[in-house]
Tab-separated table of C-alpha atoms in Angstrom:
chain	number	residue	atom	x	y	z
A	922	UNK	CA	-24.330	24.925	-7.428
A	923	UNK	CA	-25.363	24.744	-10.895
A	924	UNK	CA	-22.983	22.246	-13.458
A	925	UNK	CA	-22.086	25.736	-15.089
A	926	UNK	CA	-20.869	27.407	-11.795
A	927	UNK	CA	-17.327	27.857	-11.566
A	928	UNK	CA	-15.133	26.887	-8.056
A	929	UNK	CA	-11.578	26.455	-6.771
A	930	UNK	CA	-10.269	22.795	-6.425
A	931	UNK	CA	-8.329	21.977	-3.755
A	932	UNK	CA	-5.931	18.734	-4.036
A	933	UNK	CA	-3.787	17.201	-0.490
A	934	UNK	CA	-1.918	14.109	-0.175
A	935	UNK	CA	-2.257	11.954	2.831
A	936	UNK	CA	-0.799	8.544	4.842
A	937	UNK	CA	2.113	6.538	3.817
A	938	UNK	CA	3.446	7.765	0.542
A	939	UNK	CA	3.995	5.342	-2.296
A	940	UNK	CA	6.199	4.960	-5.616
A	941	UNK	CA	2.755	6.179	-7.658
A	942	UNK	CA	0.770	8.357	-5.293
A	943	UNK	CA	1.768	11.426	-7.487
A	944	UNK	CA	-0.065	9.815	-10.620
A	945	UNK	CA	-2.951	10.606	-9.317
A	946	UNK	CA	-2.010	13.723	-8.291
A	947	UNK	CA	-1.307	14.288	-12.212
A	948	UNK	CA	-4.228	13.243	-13.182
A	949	UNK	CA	-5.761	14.973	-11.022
A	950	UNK	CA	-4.686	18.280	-11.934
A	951	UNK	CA	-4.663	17.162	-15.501
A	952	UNK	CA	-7.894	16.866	-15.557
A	953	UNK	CA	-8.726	20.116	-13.793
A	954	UNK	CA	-6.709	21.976	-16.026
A	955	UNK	CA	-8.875	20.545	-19.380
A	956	UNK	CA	-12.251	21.836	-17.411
A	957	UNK	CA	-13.233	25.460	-17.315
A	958	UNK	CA	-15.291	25.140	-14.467
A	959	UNK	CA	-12.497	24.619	-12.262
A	960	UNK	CA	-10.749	28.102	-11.686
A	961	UNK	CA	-7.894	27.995	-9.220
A	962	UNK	CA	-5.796	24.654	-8.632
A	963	UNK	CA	-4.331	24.983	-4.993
A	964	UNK	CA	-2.554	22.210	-3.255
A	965	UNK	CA	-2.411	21.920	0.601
A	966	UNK	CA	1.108	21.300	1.930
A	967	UNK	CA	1.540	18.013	4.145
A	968	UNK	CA	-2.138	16.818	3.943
A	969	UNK	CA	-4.936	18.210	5.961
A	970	UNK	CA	-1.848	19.833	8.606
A	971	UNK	CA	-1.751	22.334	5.585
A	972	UNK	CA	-4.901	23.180	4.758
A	973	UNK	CA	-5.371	24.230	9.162
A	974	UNK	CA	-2.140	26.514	8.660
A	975	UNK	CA	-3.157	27.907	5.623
A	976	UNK	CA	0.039	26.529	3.959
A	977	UNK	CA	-1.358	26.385	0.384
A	978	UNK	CA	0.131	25.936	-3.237
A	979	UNK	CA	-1.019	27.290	-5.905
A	980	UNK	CA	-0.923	24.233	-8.451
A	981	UNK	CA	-1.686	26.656	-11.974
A	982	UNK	CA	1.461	28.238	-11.211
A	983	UNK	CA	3.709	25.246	-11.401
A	984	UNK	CA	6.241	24.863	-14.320
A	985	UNK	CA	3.920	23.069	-17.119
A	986	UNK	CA	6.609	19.962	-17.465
A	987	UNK	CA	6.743	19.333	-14.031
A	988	UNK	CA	3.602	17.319	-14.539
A	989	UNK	CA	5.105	14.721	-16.711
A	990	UNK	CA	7.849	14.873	-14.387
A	991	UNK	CA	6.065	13.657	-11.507
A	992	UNK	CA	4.335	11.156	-13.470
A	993	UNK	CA	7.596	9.225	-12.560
A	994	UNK	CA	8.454	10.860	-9.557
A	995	UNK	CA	8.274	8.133	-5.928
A	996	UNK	CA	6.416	10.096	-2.449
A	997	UNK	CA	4.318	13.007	-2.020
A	998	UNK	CA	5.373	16.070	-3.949
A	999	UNK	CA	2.400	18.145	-2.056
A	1000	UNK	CA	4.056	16.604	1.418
A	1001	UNK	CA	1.942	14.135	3.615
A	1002	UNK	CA	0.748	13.841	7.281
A	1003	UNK	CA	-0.374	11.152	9.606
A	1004	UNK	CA	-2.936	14.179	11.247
A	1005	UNK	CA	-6.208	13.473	13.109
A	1006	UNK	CA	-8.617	15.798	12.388
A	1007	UNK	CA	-9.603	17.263	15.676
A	1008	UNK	CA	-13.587	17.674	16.049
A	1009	UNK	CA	-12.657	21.928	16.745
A	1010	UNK	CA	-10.565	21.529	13.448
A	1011	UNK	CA	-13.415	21.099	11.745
A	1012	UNK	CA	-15.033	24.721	11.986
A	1013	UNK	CA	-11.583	26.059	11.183
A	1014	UNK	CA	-11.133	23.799	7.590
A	1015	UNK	CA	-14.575	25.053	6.957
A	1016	UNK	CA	-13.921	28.872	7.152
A	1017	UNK	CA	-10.371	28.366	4.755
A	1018	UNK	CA	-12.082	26.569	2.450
A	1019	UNK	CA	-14.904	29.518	2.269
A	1020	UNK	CA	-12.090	31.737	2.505
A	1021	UNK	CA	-10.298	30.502	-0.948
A	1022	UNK	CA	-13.983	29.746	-2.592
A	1023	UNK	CA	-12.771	26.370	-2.924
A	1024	UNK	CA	-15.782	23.610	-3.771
A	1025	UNK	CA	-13.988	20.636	-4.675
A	1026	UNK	CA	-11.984	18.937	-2.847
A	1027	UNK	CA	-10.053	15.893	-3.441
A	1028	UNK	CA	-8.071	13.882	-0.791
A	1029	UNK	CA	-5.685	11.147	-1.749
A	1030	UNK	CA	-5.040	8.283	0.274
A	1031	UNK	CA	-5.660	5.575	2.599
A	1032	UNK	CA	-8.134	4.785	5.334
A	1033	UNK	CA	-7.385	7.284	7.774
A	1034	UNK	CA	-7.817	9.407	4.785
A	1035	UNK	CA	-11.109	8.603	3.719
A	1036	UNK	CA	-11.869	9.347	7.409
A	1037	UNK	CA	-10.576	12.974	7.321
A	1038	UNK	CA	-12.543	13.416	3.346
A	1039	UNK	CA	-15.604	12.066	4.780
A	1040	UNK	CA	-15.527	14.283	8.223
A	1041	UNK	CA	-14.917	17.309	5.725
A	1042	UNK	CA	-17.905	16.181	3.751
A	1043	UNK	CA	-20.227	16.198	6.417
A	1044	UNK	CA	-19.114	19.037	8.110
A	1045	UNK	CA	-19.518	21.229	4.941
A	1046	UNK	CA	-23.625	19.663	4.659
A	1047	UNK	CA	-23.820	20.297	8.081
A	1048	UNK	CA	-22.574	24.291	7.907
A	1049	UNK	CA	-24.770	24.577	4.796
A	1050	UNK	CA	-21.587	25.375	2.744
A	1051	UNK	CA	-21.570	23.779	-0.875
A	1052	UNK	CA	-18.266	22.051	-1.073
A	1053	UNK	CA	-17.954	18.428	-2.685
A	1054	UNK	CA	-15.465	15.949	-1.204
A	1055	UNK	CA	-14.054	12.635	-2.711
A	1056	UNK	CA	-11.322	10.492	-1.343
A	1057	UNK	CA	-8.643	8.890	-4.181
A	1058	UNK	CA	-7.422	5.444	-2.802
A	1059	UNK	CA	-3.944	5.160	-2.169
A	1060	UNK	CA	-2.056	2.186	0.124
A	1061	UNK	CA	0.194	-0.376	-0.499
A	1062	UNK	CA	-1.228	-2.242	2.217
A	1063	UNK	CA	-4.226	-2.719	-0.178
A	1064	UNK	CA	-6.275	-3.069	2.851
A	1065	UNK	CA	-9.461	-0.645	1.435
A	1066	UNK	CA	-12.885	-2.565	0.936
A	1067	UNK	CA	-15.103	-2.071	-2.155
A	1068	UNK	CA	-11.941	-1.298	-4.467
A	1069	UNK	CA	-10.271	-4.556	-6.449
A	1070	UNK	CA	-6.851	-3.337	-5.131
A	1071	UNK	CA	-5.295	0.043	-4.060
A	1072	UNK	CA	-2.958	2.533	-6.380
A	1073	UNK	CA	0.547	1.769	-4.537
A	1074	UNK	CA	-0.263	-2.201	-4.316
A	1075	UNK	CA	1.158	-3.062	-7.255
A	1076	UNK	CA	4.293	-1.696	-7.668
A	1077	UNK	CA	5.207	-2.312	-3.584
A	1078	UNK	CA	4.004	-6.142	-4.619
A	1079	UNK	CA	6.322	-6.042	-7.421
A	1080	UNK	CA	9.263	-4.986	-5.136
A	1081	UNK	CA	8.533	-7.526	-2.697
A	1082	UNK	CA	8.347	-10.097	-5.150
A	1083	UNK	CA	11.733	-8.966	-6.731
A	1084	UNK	CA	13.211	-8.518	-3.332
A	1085	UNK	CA	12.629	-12.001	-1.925
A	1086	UNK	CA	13.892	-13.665	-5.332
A	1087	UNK	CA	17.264	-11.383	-4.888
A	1088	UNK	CA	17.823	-11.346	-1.341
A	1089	UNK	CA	17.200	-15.589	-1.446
A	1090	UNK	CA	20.362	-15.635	-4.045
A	1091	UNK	CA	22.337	-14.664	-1.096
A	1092	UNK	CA	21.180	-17.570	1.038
A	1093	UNK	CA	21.390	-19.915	-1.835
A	1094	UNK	CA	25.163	-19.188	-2.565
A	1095	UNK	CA	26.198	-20.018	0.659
A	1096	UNK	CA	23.603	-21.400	3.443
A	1097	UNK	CA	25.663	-23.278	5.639
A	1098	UNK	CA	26.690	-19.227	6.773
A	1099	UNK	CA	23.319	-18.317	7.888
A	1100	UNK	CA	20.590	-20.785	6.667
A	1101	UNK	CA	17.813	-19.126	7.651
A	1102	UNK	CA	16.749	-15.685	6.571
A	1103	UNK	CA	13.815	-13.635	7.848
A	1104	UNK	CA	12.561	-10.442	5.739
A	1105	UNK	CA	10.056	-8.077	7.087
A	1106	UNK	CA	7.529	-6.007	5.222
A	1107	UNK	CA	5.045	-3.816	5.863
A	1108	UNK	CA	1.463	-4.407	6.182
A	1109	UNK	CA	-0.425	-3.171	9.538
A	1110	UNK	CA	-3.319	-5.616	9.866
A	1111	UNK	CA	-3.581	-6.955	6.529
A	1112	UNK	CA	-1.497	-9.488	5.005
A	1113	UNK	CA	-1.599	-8.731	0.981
A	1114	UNK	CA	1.915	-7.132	1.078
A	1115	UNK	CA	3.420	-10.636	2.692
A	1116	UNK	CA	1.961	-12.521	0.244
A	1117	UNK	CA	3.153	-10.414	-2.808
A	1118	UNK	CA	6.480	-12.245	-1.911
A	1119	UNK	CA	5.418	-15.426	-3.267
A	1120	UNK	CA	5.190	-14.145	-6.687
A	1121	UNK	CA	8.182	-15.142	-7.905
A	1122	UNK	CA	7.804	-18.605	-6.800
A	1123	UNK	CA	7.235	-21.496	-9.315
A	1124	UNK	CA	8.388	-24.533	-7.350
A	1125	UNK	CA	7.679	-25.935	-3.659
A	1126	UNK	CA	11.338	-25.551	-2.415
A	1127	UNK	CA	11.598	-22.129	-4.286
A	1128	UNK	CA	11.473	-18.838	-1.865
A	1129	UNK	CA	9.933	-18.413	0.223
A	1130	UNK	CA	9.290	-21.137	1.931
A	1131	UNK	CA	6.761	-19.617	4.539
A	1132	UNK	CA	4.972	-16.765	5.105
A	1133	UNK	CA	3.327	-14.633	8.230
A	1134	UNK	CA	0.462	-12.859	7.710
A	1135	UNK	CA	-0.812	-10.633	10.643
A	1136	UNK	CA	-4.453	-12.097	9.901
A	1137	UNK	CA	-3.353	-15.477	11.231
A	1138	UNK	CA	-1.934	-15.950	14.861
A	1139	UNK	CA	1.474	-16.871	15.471
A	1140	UNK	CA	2.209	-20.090	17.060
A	1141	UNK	CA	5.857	-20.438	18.011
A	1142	UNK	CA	5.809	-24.238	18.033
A	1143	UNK	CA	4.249	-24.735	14.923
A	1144	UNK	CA	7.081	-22.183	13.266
A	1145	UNK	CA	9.835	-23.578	14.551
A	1146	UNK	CA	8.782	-26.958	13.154
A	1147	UNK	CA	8.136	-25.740	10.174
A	1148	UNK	CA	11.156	-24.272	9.510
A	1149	UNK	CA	12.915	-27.500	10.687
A	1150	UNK	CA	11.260	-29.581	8.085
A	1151	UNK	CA	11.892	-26.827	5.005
A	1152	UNK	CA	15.474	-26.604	6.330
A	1153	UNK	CA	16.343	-30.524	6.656
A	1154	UNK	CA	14.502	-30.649	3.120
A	1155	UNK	CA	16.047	-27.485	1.076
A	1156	UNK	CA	19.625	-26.899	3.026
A	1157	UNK	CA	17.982	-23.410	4.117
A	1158	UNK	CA	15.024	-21.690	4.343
A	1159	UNK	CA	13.178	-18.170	3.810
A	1160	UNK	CA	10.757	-16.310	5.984
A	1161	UNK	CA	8.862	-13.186	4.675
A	1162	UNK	CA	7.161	-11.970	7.813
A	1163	UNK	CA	4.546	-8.886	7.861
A	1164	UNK	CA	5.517	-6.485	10.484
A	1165	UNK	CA	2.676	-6.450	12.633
A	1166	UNK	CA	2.386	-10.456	13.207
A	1167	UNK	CA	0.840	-11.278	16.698
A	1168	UNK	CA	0.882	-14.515	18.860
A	1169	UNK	CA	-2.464	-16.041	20.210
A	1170	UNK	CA	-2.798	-13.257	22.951
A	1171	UNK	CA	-3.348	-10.764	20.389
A	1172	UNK	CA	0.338	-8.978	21.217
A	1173	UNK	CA	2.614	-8.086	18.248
A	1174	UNK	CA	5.629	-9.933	18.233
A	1175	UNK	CA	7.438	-6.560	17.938
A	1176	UNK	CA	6.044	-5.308	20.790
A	1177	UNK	CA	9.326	-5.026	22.435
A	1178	UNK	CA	10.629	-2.591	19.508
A	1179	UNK	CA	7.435	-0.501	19.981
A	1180	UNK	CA	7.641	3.059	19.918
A	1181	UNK	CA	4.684	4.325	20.137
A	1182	UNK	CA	1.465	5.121	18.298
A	1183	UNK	CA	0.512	7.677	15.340
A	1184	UNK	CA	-2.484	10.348	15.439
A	1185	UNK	CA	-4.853	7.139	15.022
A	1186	UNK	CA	-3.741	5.231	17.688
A	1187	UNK	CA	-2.016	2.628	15.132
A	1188	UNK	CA	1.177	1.055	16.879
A	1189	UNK	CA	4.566	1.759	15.409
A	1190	UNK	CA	6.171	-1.276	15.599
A	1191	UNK	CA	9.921	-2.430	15.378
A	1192	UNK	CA	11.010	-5.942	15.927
A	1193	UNK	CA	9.072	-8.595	14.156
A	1194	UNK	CA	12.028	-10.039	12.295
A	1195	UNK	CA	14.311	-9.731	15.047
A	1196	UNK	CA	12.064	-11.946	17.580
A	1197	UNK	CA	12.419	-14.764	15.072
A	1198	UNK	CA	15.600	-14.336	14.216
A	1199	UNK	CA	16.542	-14.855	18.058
A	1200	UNK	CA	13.573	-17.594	18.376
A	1201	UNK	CA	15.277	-19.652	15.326
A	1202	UNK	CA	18.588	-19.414	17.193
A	1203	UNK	CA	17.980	-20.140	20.314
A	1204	UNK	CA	15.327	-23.146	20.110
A	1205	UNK	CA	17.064	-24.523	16.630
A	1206	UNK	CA	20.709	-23.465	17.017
A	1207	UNK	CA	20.157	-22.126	13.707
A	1208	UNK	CA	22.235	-18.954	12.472
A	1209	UNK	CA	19.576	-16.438	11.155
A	1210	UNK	CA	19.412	-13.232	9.994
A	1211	UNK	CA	17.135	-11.011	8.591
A	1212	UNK	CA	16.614	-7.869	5.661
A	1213	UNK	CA	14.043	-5.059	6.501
A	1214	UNK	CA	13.510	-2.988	2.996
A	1215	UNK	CA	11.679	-0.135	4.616
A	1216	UNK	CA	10.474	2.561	3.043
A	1217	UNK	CA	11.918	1.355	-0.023
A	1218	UNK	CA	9.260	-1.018	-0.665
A	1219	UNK	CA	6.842	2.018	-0.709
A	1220	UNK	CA	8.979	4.067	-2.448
A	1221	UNK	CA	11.409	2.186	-5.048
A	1222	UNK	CA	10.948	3.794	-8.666
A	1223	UNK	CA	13.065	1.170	-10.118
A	1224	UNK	CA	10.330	-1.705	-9.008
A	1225	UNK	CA	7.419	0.483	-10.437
A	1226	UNK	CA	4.721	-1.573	-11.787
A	1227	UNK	CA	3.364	0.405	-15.081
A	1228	UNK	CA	-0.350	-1.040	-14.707
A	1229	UNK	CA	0.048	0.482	-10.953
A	1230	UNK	CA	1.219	3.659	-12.133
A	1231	UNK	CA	-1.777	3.946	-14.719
A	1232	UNK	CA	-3.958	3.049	-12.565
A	1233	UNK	CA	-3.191	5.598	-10.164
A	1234	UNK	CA	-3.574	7.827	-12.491
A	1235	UNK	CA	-6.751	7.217	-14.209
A	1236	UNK	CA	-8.345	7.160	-10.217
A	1237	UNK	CA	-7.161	10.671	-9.915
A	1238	UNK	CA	-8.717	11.948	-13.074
A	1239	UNK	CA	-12.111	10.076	-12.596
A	1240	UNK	CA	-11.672	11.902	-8.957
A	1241	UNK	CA	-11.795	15.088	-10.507
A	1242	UNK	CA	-14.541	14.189	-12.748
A	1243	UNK	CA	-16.569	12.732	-10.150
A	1244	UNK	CA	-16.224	16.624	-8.110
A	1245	UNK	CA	-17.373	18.125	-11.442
A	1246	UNK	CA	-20.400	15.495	-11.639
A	1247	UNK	CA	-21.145	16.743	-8.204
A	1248	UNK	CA	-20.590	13.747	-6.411
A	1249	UNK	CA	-19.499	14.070	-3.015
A	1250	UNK	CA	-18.410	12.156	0.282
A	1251	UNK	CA	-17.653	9.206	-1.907
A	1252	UNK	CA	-14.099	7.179	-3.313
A	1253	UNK	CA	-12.995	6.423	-6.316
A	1254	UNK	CA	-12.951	2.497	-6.486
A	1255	UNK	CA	-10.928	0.316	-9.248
A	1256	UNK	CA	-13.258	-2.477	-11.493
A	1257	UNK	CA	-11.213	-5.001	-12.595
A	1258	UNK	CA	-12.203	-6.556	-16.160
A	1259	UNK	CA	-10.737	-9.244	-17.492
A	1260	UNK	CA	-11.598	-9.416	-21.390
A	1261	UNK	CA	-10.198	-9.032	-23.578
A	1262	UNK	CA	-7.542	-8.639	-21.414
A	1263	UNK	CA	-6.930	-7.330	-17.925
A	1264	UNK	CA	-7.465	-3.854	-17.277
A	1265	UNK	CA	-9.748	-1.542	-14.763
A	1266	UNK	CA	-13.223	1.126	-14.887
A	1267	UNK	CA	-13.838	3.329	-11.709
A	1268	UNK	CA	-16.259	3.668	-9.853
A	1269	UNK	CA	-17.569	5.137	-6.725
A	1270	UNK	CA	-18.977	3.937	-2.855
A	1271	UNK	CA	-19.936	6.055	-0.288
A	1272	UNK	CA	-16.824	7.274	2.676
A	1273	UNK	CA	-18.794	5.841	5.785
A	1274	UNK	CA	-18.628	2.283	4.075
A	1275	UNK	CA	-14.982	2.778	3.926
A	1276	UNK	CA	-13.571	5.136	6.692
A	1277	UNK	CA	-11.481	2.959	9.108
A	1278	UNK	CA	-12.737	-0.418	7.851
A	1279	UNK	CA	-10.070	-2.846	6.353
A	1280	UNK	CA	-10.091	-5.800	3.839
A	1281	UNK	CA	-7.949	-8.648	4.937
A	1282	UNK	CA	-6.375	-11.184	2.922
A	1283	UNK	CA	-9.658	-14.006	1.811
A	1284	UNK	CA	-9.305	-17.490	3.381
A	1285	UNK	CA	-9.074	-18.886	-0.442
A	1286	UNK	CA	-6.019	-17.089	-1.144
A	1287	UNK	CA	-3.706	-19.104	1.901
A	1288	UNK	CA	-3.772	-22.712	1.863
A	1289	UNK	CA	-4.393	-25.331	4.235
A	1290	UNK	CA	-0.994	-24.481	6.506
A	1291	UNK	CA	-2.271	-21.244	6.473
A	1292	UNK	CA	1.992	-20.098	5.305
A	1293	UNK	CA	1.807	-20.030	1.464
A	1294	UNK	CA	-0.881	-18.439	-1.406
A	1295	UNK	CA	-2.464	-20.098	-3.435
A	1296	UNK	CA	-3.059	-20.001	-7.284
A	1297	UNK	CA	-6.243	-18.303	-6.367
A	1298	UNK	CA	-3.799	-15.410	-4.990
A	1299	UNK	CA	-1.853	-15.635	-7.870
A	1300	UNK	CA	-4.488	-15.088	-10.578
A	1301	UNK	CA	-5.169	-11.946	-8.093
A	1302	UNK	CA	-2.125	-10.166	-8.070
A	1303	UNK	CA	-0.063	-11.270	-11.067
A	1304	UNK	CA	-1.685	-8.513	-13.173
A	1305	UNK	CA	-0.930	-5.832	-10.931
A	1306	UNK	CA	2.834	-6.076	-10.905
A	1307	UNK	CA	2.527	-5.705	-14.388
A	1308	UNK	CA	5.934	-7.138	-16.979
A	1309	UNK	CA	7.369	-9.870	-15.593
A	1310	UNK	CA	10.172	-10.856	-12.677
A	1311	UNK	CA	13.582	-11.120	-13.312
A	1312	UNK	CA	14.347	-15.270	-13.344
A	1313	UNK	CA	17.622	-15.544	-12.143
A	1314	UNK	CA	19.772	-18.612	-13.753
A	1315	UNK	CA	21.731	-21.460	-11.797
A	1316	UNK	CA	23.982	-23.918	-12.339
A	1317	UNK	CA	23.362	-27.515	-13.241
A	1318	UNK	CA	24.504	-29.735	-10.641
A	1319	UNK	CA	26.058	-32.180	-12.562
A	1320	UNK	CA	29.174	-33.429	-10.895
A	1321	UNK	CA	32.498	-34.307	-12.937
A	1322	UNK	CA	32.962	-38.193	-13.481
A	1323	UNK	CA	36.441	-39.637	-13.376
């Protein structure tokens, strides 16, 4: 396929969806649009599921304004899946994509994603079709290796961050009610969403006081008396706990909420904040209670972070401009720079260094307790949340003298 010969792109959508994943979906298209050797635009419906049932948008047909639109717009316009390409789906996705002429394809996503791009990739070599595949990085887990952070990190960061500062007013106003308070995030294996909480913090005793990360074991003894000493010292404390925490057997401590497992065998898990909730009342005679935000940390347009959001955007043009370069089997990857001031270049590493590996959170950003970041962390991630958090006032505590 000569750099003159003209093809159909083909765009899906794929994982958890986040408050930016349809940037790069605009740029994207954007950038397909501005190149004549892309002919038809289609979109498959709900990921890879969509592309096997032939359930296909065409993408040139769209309302033009509904591009700036979803600039701005939270989740998947095209519709996502959690779908496990099946080694017999493979002929199949083969013959539709002959079918529509399509030679680009561009899947957006996480690491089950890059999977499914990279499966596509070789399949097509292996059939002696011409089709080039690249995966665009998506995950608020921010979990993929070779990429300085994942479109979707920033902005679910940012609402973390926010979240913990607001939800800790409540505590603050009136802790003798329930002094402890536990709040669960996301984050399957990897811990960078738990430590986005401590964003906002600028003093020891400010919130939270401890963190979970699933990377590090959880020892009930050594929680319990940590809590103990932040709660005789502060007058309450706050726990931001990752979802999938585990005790020194390996088992999640949600295992009892467990409801079974997605098309990749990844545990859906319900009951993290619950267990220590219930472990901080009965062995502390504590009150406790706990927030779970949900999809609304992946999802909350009001908590975008615009760095996030540009980001996202800029790795799904350079995706599209990496198909017309005729690279293939490959993801876009963000290069952070820091002069003269912080911003990010793309890039590009092969699938099979990336398909269903995970980055975990570095020893140097946790310090020695292993239950707080450090300023390493926060030179990290400060950037990507992009203007800053909302600093809430209080009171002086000067008493009246008589």
């Amino acid at each position: 396929m000569s750099s003159t010969t003209r093809g159909n792109l083909i765009i899906g959508q794929s994982g958890g969806a986040t408050a930016v994943i349809n940037a790069s979906l605009v740029g994207a298209v954007q950038a397909a649009m501005a190149d004549k050797r892309i002919e038809g635009i289609y979109g498959m419906r709900h990921g890879i599921e969509g592309l096997l049932k032939e359930d296909i948008l065409d993408l040139r047909q769209q309302p033009a304004n509904i591009w700036q639109q979803l600039l701005y717009t939270p989740s998947a316009a095209l519709g996502s899946c959690r779908y496990k390409l099946q080694d017999d789906d493979l002929t199949r996705a083969i013959a539709i994509l002959r079918r529509y002429d399509v030679r680009y394809l561009l899947y957006i996503g996480g690491n089950d994603s890059a999977d499914t791009a990279h499966r596509l990739a070789q399949a097509a070599q292996q059939s002696g079709y011409e089709l080039y595949a690249i995966s665009v990085p998506k995950t608020i887990d921010n979990d993929l290796p070779f990429t300085d952070h994942c479109p979707g990190y920033g902005s679910a960061a940012r609402f973390i961050a926010q979240a913990t500062i607001d939800s800790s007013m409540n505590t603050i106003s009136i802790p003798s009610h329930y002094p402890v308070k536990v709040i669960e995030t996301m984050g399957r294996d990897a811990g960078w969403l738990v430590a986005s909480s401590a964003l906002g913090k600028r003093e020891e005793d400010d919130p939270p006081h401890i963190i979970l990360i699933p990377e590090q074991h959880f020892v009930a003894e050594r929680f319990l008396q940590r809590v103990e000493e932040v709660y005789r010292r502060v007058g309450y404390v706050i726990v931001v706990a990752a979802e999938a925490i585990r005790d020194e057997k390996g088992l999640a401590l949600g295992a009892v909420g467990q409801v079974g497992t997605d098309a990749f065998a990844h545990p859906l898990l319900s009951g993290a904040a619950q267990y220590l909730t219930d472990l901080v009342k009965r062995e502390l005679k504590l009150r406790a209670r706990f927030d779970k935000p949900g999809d609304l940390q992946r999802m909350a347009s009001t908590n975008v972070s615009p760095p996030d959001r540009n980001e996202a955007y800029l790795a799904g043009k350079m995706g599209t401009q990496a198909l017309l370069n005729h690279e293939s089997d490959k993801m876009i990857t963000l290069v952070r720079h820091n002069e003269p001031e912080y911003h990010c270049t793309t890039d590009l590493v092969e699938l099979a260094q990336i398909a269903n590996k995970q980055r975990l959170l570095p020893d140097e950003y946790l310090d020695e307790s292993k239950t707080m970041v450090t300023q390493a962390f926060y030179n990290y991630a400060m950037p990507l949340i992009g203007e800053p958090l909302a600093r809430h006032a209080r009171l002086e505590t000067t008493r009246l003298q008589r």
